[in-house]
Amino acid sequence: MAEKSDVVVIGAGVVGCSIAYYLAREGIKVALVERESIGSGSSAHATGFISLLGTEFTPGPSFQFGVESYNEFPQLVAELEEATGMDLLYQRRPSLRLALEESEEKLIKDMMSWQQEHVAMRWITAAEVNELEHRLPPDLRGADFEDESAQLDSYRLNLALAAGAEKKGCQTINRKATGLVSEGNRITGVRTDAGDIACDTVVISAGLWSPLFQKDLDFPVPVGALKGERVLLKYDGDPLQVLISSPKRGHMNSRLDGYLSVGSTGGRDYDQDQLYQGEDMDRVPTETARLEIMQRAIDVFPDLENAALVEQLAGSRPLSPDRHPIIGPVPGKDGVVLATGHTTKGIHLGPSTAKAVMEYIRGGCKRVPPSIDLFLPDRFAGMTQADFQTAGLNVDLSLIHISEPTRPRLISYAVFCLK
């Protein structure tokens, strides 16, 4: 006889574990199925930078979804730390979105034109930037100052979510999900390499591996790989008192464990030939990325010439064709929900995704929460191929302004075969 659960969540990254935690917290019987180990995919190498600045969100529902998730973190972190005894290295600080070039200044101010209606931020001059942090270059053009952003250790968050879910009754099952069990148009369970698990609802939050289930769904699940790399540095100087990002040069954050996190390459193209290699997780660090990241870091913070490299992390993010997450029921199928394709915002959007999925399931899967209308899978109905190369290059829209026009434009397509 097959095992039975109310809900089976496939994938134990931050998104999957957030969903399992929110469901278990409501008393719903959950099984969390993971083919490798907790947080072994995209979440393991994420920066943990939770900011509303930047180009990852668009005006309206996308941005509001990010705001909602940002506001979930203080209480969620407190709950998890109390329940598990883990320190998630969560910090909330002012942040700077730096412009070192004219194109960056234009992009940042364009984004501010609508973001500042919702978040406390303002443009400050180079002189004001240097009053906050005198070690930054005096010739930068200015910055968007945000009263507060946040940062934490994404891997610790992932482990705490899994542990917290288990404490509330979730069962973690280390098996490879190989397919879905169905009766007519209803999904009734998950097929694994060690037997089936029956359930009322399946949540597919398998990141890069989510397309493996599209044949059983007879519906496209367009998720591709966006490789990204970052480094951890040991810097003996005083830690930065602000969280720093830049459209062209990425982030630079002093973590609470004493390391400086710098990156990343994904979405800020340095070599188009190396952005997309294969369709699976690419965890292999490259020398090209390391040199590029370090040069960017020194551009922003010249004294990092004296820093020591501690660790270089590499991995691939689950990229959707329009860079928005894919969340909600699958057209033509009952008993299944997608929660994947969060691109570079999986950590940030984990709580709001989990909350929406929980509300949908708790309501008997009858009403889709308005917060995810923009992210519903039905927008990809009929899709047979997706251009992930263009999507990846547009993760940071600054590339519209700052890409070198002489570089060749390489297009990479993924074809979705459903039959």
GROMACS .gro file of C-alpha atoms in nm:
model
  419
    1MET     CA    1   0.000   0.000   0.000
    2ALA     CA    2   0.132   0.344  -0.090
    3GLU     CA    3   0.228   0.588   0.184
    4LYS     CA    4  -0.028   0.864   0.238
    5SER     CA    5  -0.005   1.232   0.322
    6ASP     CA    6  -0.227   1.537   0.283
    7VAL     CA    7   0.034   1.722   0.079
    8VAL     CA    8   0.361   1.612  -0.080
    9VAL     CA    9   0.612   1.889  -0.149
   10ILE     CA   10   0.878   1.797  -0.407
   11GLY     CA   11   1.204   1.982  -0.351
   12ALA     CA   12   1.370   2.090  -0.026
   13GLY     CA   13   1.521   2.424  -0.117
   14VAL     CA   14   1.410   2.741   0.059
   15VAL     CA   15   1.087   2.761  -0.143
   16GLY     CA   16   0.991   2.397  -0.082
   17CYS     CA   17   1.088   2.405   0.285
   18SER     CA   18   0.902   2.734   0.336
   19ILE     CA   19   0.588   2.575   0.192
   20ALA     CA   20   0.632   2.265   0.409
   21TYR     CA   21   0.680   2.484   0.718
   22TYR     CA   22   0.377   2.706   0.652
   23LEU     CA   23   0.157   2.403   0.581
   24ALA     CA   24   0.276   2.207   0.886
   25ARG     CA   25   0.225   2.514   1.102
   26GLU     CA   26  -0.143   2.497   1.003
   27GLY     CA   27  -0.167   2.134   1.113
   28ILE     CA   28  -0.165   1.994   0.758
   29LYS     CA   29   0.009   1.656   0.718
   30VAL     CA   30   0.305   1.718   0.489
   31ALA     CA   31   0.572   1.501   0.333
   32LEU     CA   32   0.882   1.675   0.193
   33VAL     CA   33   1.055   1.474  -0.080
   34GLU     CA   34   1.416   1.559  -0.172
   35ARG     CA   35   1.645   1.368  -0.410
   36GLU     CA   36   1.971   1.490  -0.257
   37SER     CA   37   1.991   1.677   0.074
   38ILE     CA   38   1.821   1.979   0.229
   39GLY     CA   39   1.933   2.296   0.051
   40SER     CA   40   2.158   2.115  -0.195
   41GLY     CA   41   2.033   2.307  -0.499
   42SER     CA   42   2.005   2.677  -0.573
   43SER     CA   43   1.950   2.781  -0.210
   44ALA     CA   44   2.291   2.657  -0.097
   45HIS     CA   45   2.487   2.921  -0.289
   46ALA     CA   46   2.245   3.215  -0.262
   47THR     CA   47   2.361   3.545  -0.115
   48GLY     CA   48   2.071   3.583   0.128
   49PHE     CA   49   2.038   3.951   0.034
   50ILE     CA   50   1.676   4.058   0.086
   51SER     CA   51   1.628   4.397  -0.074
   52LEU     CA   52   1.351   4.577  -0.257
   53LEU     CA   53   1.597   4.784  -0.459
   54GLY     CA   54   1.705   4.669  -0.803
   55THR     CA   55   1.533   4.543  -1.113
   56GLU     CA   56   1.409   4.202  -1.005
   57PHE     CA   57   1.058   4.337  -0.940
   58THR     CA   58   0.823   4.519  -1.174
   59PRO     CA   59   0.563   4.781  -1.072
   60GLY     CA   60   0.242   4.655  -0.920
   61PRO     CA   61   0.176   4.297  -0.802
   62SER     CA   62   0.537   4.183  -0.850
   63PHE     CA   63   0.672   4.453  -0.621
   64GLN     CA   64   0.393   4.409  -0.367
   65PHE     CA   65   0.468   4.036  -0.350
   66GLY     CA   66   0.828   4.126  -0.266
   67VAL     CA   67   0.717   4.376   0.000
   68GLU     CA   68   0.485   4.117   0.157
   69SER     CA   69   0.764   3.862   0.173
   70TYR     CA   70   1.015   4.111   0.312
   71ASN     CA   71   0.772   4.190   0.592
   72GLU     CA   72   0.735   3.821   0.680
   73PHE     CA   73   1.101   3.772   0.766
   74PRO     CA   74   1.132   3.930   1.113
   75GLN     CA   75   0.863   3.708   1.264
   76LEU     CA   76   0.963   3.402   1.061
   77VAL     CA   77   1.329   3.427   1.163
   78ALA     CA   78   1.233   3.474   1.527
   79GLU     CA   79   1.008   3.165   1.514
   80LEU     CA   80   1.271   2.949   1.349
   81GLU     CA   81   1.555   3.057   1.576
   82GLU     CA   82   1.345   2.988   1.884
   83ALA     CA   83   1.227   2.651   1.755
   84THR     CA   84   1.562   2.524   1.628
   85GLY     CA   85   1.824   2.710   1.832
   86MET     CA   86   1.997   2.810   1.508
   87ASP     CA   87   2.142   3.156   1.443
   88LEU     CA   88   2.038   3.255   1.091
   89LEU     CA   89   2.279   3.552   1.086
   90TYR     CA   90   1.984   3.778   1.008
   91GLN     CA   91   2.062   4.149   0.994
   92ARG     CA   92   1.867   4.458   0.896
   93ARG     CA   93   2.067   4.761   0.787
   94PRO     CA   94   2.046   5.063   0.559
   95SER     CA   95   2.149   4.985   0.203
   96LEU     CA   96   2.305   5.165  -0.090
   97ARG     CA   97   2.236   5.100  -0.458
   98LEU     CA   98   2.554   5.252  -0.600
   99ALA     CA   99   2.597   5.420  -0.937
  100LEU     CA  100   2.957   5.427  -1.056
  101GLU     CA  101   2.864   5.511  -1.415
  102GLU     CA  102   2.610   5.734  -1.589
  103SER     CA  103   2.415   5.433  -1.721
  104GLU     CA  104   2.380   5.296  -1.367
  105GLU     CA  105   2.259   5.632  -1.238
  106LYS     CA  106   1.992   5.647  -1.508
  107LEU     CA  107   1.873   5.294  -1.437
  108ILE     CA  108   1.858   5.348  -1.061
  109LYS     CA  109   1.669   5.676  -1.090
  110ASP     CA  110   1.426   5.520  -1.339
  111MET     CA  111   1.350   5.246  -1.085
  112MET     CA  112   1.324   5.496  -0.800
  113SER     CA  113   1.057   5.689  -0.989
  114TRP     CA  114   0.801   5.427  -0.886
  115GLN     CA  115   0.973   5.232  -0.604
  116GLN     CA  116   1.002   5.532  -0.372
  117GLU     CA  117   0.623   5.555  -0.356
  118HIS     CA  118   0.626   5.231  -0.157
  119VAL     CA  119   0.963   5.212   0.021
  120ALA     CA  120   1.158   5.469   0.221
  121MET     CA  121   1.445   5.563  -0.012
  122ARG     CA  122   1.613   5.868  -0.156
  123TRP     CA  123   1.894   5.965  -0.391
  124ILE     CA  124   2.212   6.082  -0.217
  125THR     CA  125   2.524   6.241  -0.362
  126ALA     CA  126   2.874   6.096  -0.374
  127ALA     CA  127   2.972   6.321  -0.084
  128GLU     CA  128   2.685   6.186   0.125
  129VAL     CA  129   2.779   5.829   0.031
  130ASN     CA  130   3.133   5.889   0.153
  131GLU     CA  131   3.004   6.028   0.480
  132LEU     CA  132   2.834   5.693   0.536
  133GLU     CA  133   3.130   5.485   0.415
  134HIS     CA  134   3.454   5.672   0.348
  135ARG     CA  135   3.625   5.369   0.191
  136LEU     CA  136   3.408   5.380  -0.121
  137PRO     CA  137   3.539   5.562  -0.433
  138PRO     CA  138   3.503   5.940  -0.414
  139ASP     CA  139   3.429   5.965  -0.788
  140LEU     CA  140   3.110   5.757  -0.786
  141ARG     CA  141   2.799   5.933  -0.913
  142GLY     CA  142   2.575   5.878  -0.611
  143ALA     CA  143   2.341   5.615  -0.472
  144ASP     CA  144   1.987   5.522  -0.388
  145PHE     CA  145   1.978   5.508  -0.008
  146GLU     CA  146   1.719   5.269   0.138
  147ASP     CA  147   1.640   5.302   0.506
  148GLU     CA  148   1.648   4.925   0.552
  149SER     CA  149   1.736   4.605   0.366
  150ALA     CA  150   1.820   4.267   0.514
  151GLN     CA  151   2.063   3.979   0.476
  152LEU     CA  152   2.096   3.632   0.624
  153ASP     CA  153   2.265   3.299   0.565
  154SER     CA  154   2.044   3.127   0.307
  155TYR     CA  155   2.171   2.778   0.385
  156ARG     CA  156   2.102   2.816   0.757
  157LEU     CA  157   1.757   2.949   0.671
  158ASN     CA  158   1.696   2.643   0.455
  159LEU     CA  159   1.802   2.403   0.730
  160ALA     CA  160   1.596   2.588   0.991
  161LEU     CA  161   1.284   2.578   0.775
  162ALA     CA  162   1.323   2.203   0.726
  163ALA     CA  163   1.389   2.145   1.096
  164GLY     CA  164   1.100   2.372   1.195
  165ALA     CA  165   0.865   2.188   0.961
  166GLU     CA  166   0.973   1.853   1.105
  167LYS     CA  167   0.905   1.978   1.459
  168LYS     CA  168   0.551   2.058   1.345
  169GLY     CA  169   0.497   1.710   1.201
  170CYS     CA  170   0.638   1.726   0.849
  171GLN     CA  171   0.803   1.403   0.728
  172THR     CA  172   1.122   1.446   0.525
  173ILE     CA  173   1.176   1.168   0.271
  174ASN     CA  174   1.513   1.138   0.096
  175ARG     CA  175   1.411   0.985  -0.234
  176LYS     CA  176   1.414   1.085  -0.598
  177ALA     CA  177   1.070   1.179  -0.727
  178THR     CA  178   1.046   1.018  -1.072
  179GLY     CA  179   0.693   1.116  -1.174
  180LEU     CA  180   0.335   1.182  -1.073
  181VAL     CA  181   0.051   0.939  -1.010
  182SER     CA  182  -0.282   1.036  -1.164
  183GLU     CA  183  -0.642   0.925  -1.202
  184GLY     CA  184  -0.788   1.098  -1.505
  185ASN     CA  185  -0.715   1.469  -1.470
  186ARG     CA  186  -0.641   1.447  -1.099
  187ILE     CA  187  -0.291   1.406  -0.958
  188THR     CA  188  -0.316   1.161  -0.669
  189GLY     CA  189   0.043   1.110  -0.564
  190VAL     CA  190   0.413   1.113  -0.632
  191ARG     CA  191   0.610   0.828  -0.783
  192THR     CA  192   0.957   0.782  -0.631
  193ASP     CA  193   1.244   0.543  -0.686
  194ALA     CA  194   1.136   0.360  -0.370
  195GLY     CA  195   0.758   0.351  -0.407
  196ASP     CA  196   0.459   0.581  -0.448
  197ILE     CA  197   0.334   0.838  -0.197
  198ALA     CA  198  -0.039   0.904  -0.217
  199CYS     CA  199  -0.173   1.250  -0.130
  200ASP     CA  200  -0.450   1.499  -0.190
  201THR     CA  201  -0.220   1.769  -0.332
  202VAL     CA  202   0.130   1.774  -0.482
  203VAL     CA  203   0.342   2.089  -0.473
  204ILE     CA  204   0.623   2.093  -0.729
  205SER     CA  205   0.896   2.320  -0.596
  206ALA     CA  206   1.190   2.135  -0.748
  207GLY     CA  207   1.368   2.436  -0.895
  208LEU     CA  208   1.577   2.338  -1.196
  209TRP     CA  209   1.432   1.987  -1.186
  210SER     CA  210   1.068   2.101  -1.209
  211PRO     CA  211   1.048   2.045  -1.589
  212LEU     CA  212   1.090   1.670  -1.525
  213PHE     CA  213   0.721   1.660  -1.433
  214GLN     CA  214   0.580   1.842  -1.734
  215LYS     CA  215   0.513   1.522  -1.929
  216ASP     CA  216   0.287   1.390  -1.651
  217LEU     CA  217   0.119   1.731  -1.634
  218ASP     CA  218   0.083   1.760  -2.012
  219PHE     CA  219   0.171   2.124  -1.954
  220PRO     CA  220   0.495   2.323  -1.997
  221VAL     CA  221   0.706   2.398  -1.690
  222PRO     CA  222   0.959   2.638  -1.846
  223VAL     CA  223   1.250   2.658  -1.603
  224GLY     CA  224   1.610   2.694  -1.722
  225ALA     CA  225   1.949   2.728  -1.556
  226LEU     CA  226   2.104   3.066  -1.479
  227LYS     CA  227   2.450   3.003  -1.343
  228GLY     CA  228   2.584   3.236  -1.077
  229GLU     CA  229   2.904   3.257  -0.874
  230ARG     CA  230   3.005   3.456  -0.567
  231VAL     CA  231   3.291   3.467  -0.320
  232LEU     CA  232   3.342   3.497   0.054
  233LEU     CA  233   3.633   3.716   0.161
  234LYS     CA  234   3.820   3.764   0.487
  235TYR     CA  235   3.878   4.134   0.533
  236ASP     CA  236   4.058   4.257   0.844
  237GLY     CA  237   3.917   4.609   0.832
  238ASP     CA  238   3.597   4.723   0.998
  239PRO     CA  239   3.281   4.567   0.851
  240LEU     CA  240   3.063   4.773   0.621
  241GLN     CA  241   2.783   4.946   0.807
  242VAL     CA  242   2.553   4.941   0.503
  243LEU     CA  243   2.445   4.667   0.261
  244ILE     CA  244   2.575   4.751  -0.086
  245SER     CA  245   2.460   4.664  -0.437
  246SER     CA  246   2.530   4.800  -0.782
  247PRO     CA  247   2.355   4.722  -1.114
  248LYS     CA  248   2.678   4.631  -1.290
  249ARG     CA  249   2.891   4.505  -1.001
  250GLY     CA  250   2.650   4.310  -0.785
  251HIS     CA  251   2.634   4.300  -0.406
  252MET     CA  252   2.884   4.347  -0.123
  253ASN     CA  253   2.768   4.263   0.228
  254SER     CA  254   2.950   4.223   0.558
  255ARG     CA  255   2.791   3.914   0.711
  256LEU     CA  256   2.743   3.865   1.084
  257ASP     CA  257   2.993   3.577   1.082
  258GLY     CA  258   3.272   3.818   0.986
  259TYR     CA  259   3.297   3.730   0.618
  260LEU     CA  260   3.236   3.965   0.328
  261SER     CA  261   3.005   3.825   0.060
  262VAL     CA  262   3.066   3.957  -0.294
  263GLY     CA  263   2.896   3.868  -0.622
  264SER     CA  264   2.736   3.751  -0.828
  265THR     CA  265   2.785   3.678  -1.196
  266GLY     CA  266   2.438   3.555  -1.289
  267GLY     CA  267   2.245   3.822  -1.477
  268ARG     CA  268   2.551   4.049  -1.499
  269ASP     CA  269   2.712   3.902  -1.804
  270TYR     CA  270   3.090   3.878  -1.814
  271ASP     CA  271   3.118   3.602  -2.073
  272GLN     CA  272   2.805   3.491  -2.253
  273ASP     CA  273   2.970   3.164  -2.353
  274GLN     CA  274   2.997   3.064  -1.987
  275LEU     CA  275   2.656   3.174  -1.861
  276TYR     CA  276   2.463   2.877  -1.997
  277GLN     CA  277   2.635   2.540  -1.993
  278GLY     CA  278   2.395   2.247  -1.977
  279GLU     CA  279   2.045   2.220  -1.837
  280ASP     CA  280   2.129   2.104  -1.483
  281MET     CA  281   2.289   2.247  -1.171
  282ASP     CA  282   2.643   2.369  -1.244
  283ARG     CA  283   2.835   2.385  -0.916
  284VAL     CA  284   3.181   2.421  -1.071
  285PRO     CA  285   3.355   2.751  -0.981
  286THR     CA  286   3.552   2.916  -1.261
  287GLU     CA  287   3.864   3.127  -1.257
  288THR     CA  288   3.704   3.370  -1.503
  289ALA     CA  289   3.420   3.442  -1.263
  290ARG     CA  290   3.653   3.475  -0.964
  291LEU     CA  291   3.871   3.732  -1.139
  292GLU     CA  292   3.566   3.925  -1.263
  293ILE     CA  293   3.401   3.933  -0.921
  294MET     CA  294   3.719   4.045  -0.749
  295GLN     CA  295   3.774   4.324  -1.002
  296ARG     CA  296   3.418   4.446  -0.951
  297ALA     CA  297   3.466   4.435  -0.576
  298ILE     CA  298   3.785   4.641  -0.592
  299ASP     CA  299   3.608   4.892  -0.819
  300VAL     CA  300   3.356   4.948  -0.539
  301PHE     CA  301   3.583   4.900  -0.238
  302PRO     CA  302   3.951   4.952  -0.336
  303ASP     CA  303   4.088   4.828  -0.002
  304LEU     CA  304   3.970   4.477  -0.086
  305GLU     CA  305   4.301   4.434  -0.265
  306ASN     CA  306   4.414   4.334   0.085
  307ALA     CA  307   4.135   4.080   0.143
  308ALA     CA  308   4.184   3.703   0.135
  309LEU     CA  309   3.964   3.464  -0.062
  310VAL     CA  310   3.796   3.214   0.173
  311GLU     CA  311   3.546   3.039  -0.051
  312GLN     CA  312   3.405   3.055  -0.402
  313LEU     CA  313   3.051   2.927  -0.450
  314ALA     CA  314   2.882   2.835  -0.777
  315GLY     CA  315   2.540   2.707  -0.872
  316SER     CA  316   2.244   2.760  -1.100
  317ARG     CA  317   1.921   2.944  -1.029
  318PRO     CA  318   1.581   2.833  -1.166
  319LEU     CA  319   1.513   3.092  -1.437
  320SER     CA  320   1.168   3.147  -1.588
  321PRO     CA  321   1.126   3.298  -1.936
  322ASP     CA  322   0.981   3.624  -1.799
  323ARG     CA  323   1.189   3.618  -1.477
  324HIS     CA  324   0.873   3.600  -1.264
  325PRO     CA  325   0.811   3.295  -1.045
  326ILE     CA  326   0.565   3.027  -1.155
  327ILE     CA  327   0.314   2.976  -0.874
  328GLY     CA  328  -0.031   2.821  -0.874
  329PRO     CA  329  -0.250   2.542  -1.010
  330VAL     CA  330  -0.182   2.374  -1.343
  331PRO     CA  331  -0.457   2.424  -1.605
  332GLY     CA  332  -0.645   2.103  -1.676
  333LYS     CA  333  -0.514   1.924  -1.368
  334ASP     CA  334  -0.648   1.896  -1.016
  335GLY     CA  335  -0.442   1.821  -0.707
  336VAL     CA  336  -0.117   1.987  -0.816
  337VAL     CA  337   0.044   2.326  -0.758
  338LEU     CA  338   0.365   2.471  -0.906
  339ALA     CA  339   0.602   2.685  -0.701
  340THR     CA  340   0.920   2.725  -0.903
  341GLY     CA  341   1.116   2.952  -1.137
  342HIS     CA  342   1.199   3.222  -0.880
  343THR     CA  343   1.520   3.316  -1.067
  344THR     CA  344   1.737   3.527  -0.831
  345LYS     CA  345   1.465   3.588  -0.570
  346GLY     CA  346   1.396   3.243  -0.426
  347ILE     CA  347   1.520   3.332  -0.078
  348HIS     CA  348   1.340   3.665  -0.071
  349LEU     CA  349   1.011   3.528  -0.206
  350GLY     CA  350   1.007   3.202  -0.011
  351PRO     CA  351   0.774   3.329   0.265
  352SER     CA  352   0.519   3.499   0.037
  353THR     CA  353   0.517   3.199  -0.195
  354ALA     CA  354   0.460   2.965   0.099
  355LYS     CA  355   0.184   3.184   0.237
  356ALA     CA  356  -0.001   3.192  -0.097
  357VAL     CA  357   0.031   2.815  -0.152
  358MET     CA  358  -0.080   2.745   0.205
  359GLU     CA  359  -0.387   2.968   0.167
  360TYR     CA  360  -0.479   2.800  -0.161
  361ILE     CA  361  -0.449   2.448  -0.019
  362ARG     CA  362  -0.614   2.530   0.312
  363GLY     CA  363  -0.908   2.671   0.116
  364GLY     CA  364  -0.961   2.340  -0.061
  365CYS     CA  365  -0.778   2.451  -0.379
  366LYS     CA  366  -1.087   2.642  -0.487
  367ARG     CA  367  -0.969   3.003  -0.492
  368VAL     CA  368  -0.635   3.136  -0.610
  369PRO     CA  369  -0.502   3.412  -0.380
  370PRO     CA  370  -0.496   3.745  -0.570
  371SER     CA  371  -0.130   3.791  -0.469
  372ILE     CA  372  -0.020   3.531  -0.726
  373ASP     CA  373  -0.243   3.626  -1.021
  374LEU     CA  374   0.065   3.756  -1.205
  375PHE     CA  375   0.255   3.431  -1.148
  376LEU     CA  376   0.001   3.169  -1.254
  377PRO     CA  377   0.129   2.888  -1.479
  378ASP     CA  378  -0.149   2.945  -1.734
  379ARG     CA  379   0.055   3.228  -1.887
  380PHE     CA  380   0.273   2.959  -2.046
  381ALA     CA  381  -0.011   2.755  -2.197
  382GLY     CA  382   0.086   2.640  -2.544
  383MET     CA  383   0.454   2.724  -2.505
  384THR     CA  384   0.689   2.490  -2.692
  385GLN     CA  385   1.017   2.677  -2.653
  386ALA     CA  386   1.164   2.944  -2.429
  387ASP     CA  387   1.450   3.187  -2.477
  388PHE     CA  388   1.642   3.157  -2.151
  389GLN     CA  389   1.945   3.340  -2.287
  390THR     CA  390   1.755   3.666  -2.327
  391ALA     CA  391   1.573   3.611  -1.998
  392GLY     CA  392   1.903   3.560  -1.818
  393LEU     CA  393   2.063   3.868  -1.964
  394ASN     CA  394   1.759   4.072  -1.862
  395VAL     CA  395   1.765   3.963  -1.497
  396ASP     CA  396   1.936   4.294  -1.433
  397LEU     CA  397   1.786   4.540  -1.680
  398SER     CA  398   2.100   4.749  -1.652
  399LEU     CA  399   2.230   4.538  -1.937
  400ILE     CA  400   2.000   4.734  -2.166
  401HIS     CA  401   2.226   5.032  -2.096
  402ILE     CA  402   2.568   4.891  -2.020
  403SER     CA  403   2.631   4.582  -2.231
  404GLU     CA  404   2.913   4.627  -2.477
  405PRO     CA  405   2.751   4.658  -2.821
  406THR     CA  406   3.037   4.474  -2.989
  407ARG     CA  407   2.976   4.149  -2.800
  408PRO     CA  408   2.808   3.871  -2.998
  409ARG     CA  409   2.452   3.798  -2.890
  410LEU     CA  410   2.412   3.425  -2.839
  411ILE     CA  411   2.060   3.286  -2.823
  412SER     CA  412   1.994   2.960  -2.640
  413TYR     CA  413   1.655   2.789  -2.661
  414ALA     CA  414   1.508   2.511  -2.454
  415VAL     CA  415   1.243   2.299  -2.625
  416PHE     CA  416   0.965   2.150  -2.411
  417CYS     CA  417   0.855   1.810  -2.539
  418LEU     CA  418   0.535   1.717  -2.362
  419LYS     CA  419   0.445   1.396  -2.538
   0.00000   0.00000   0.00000
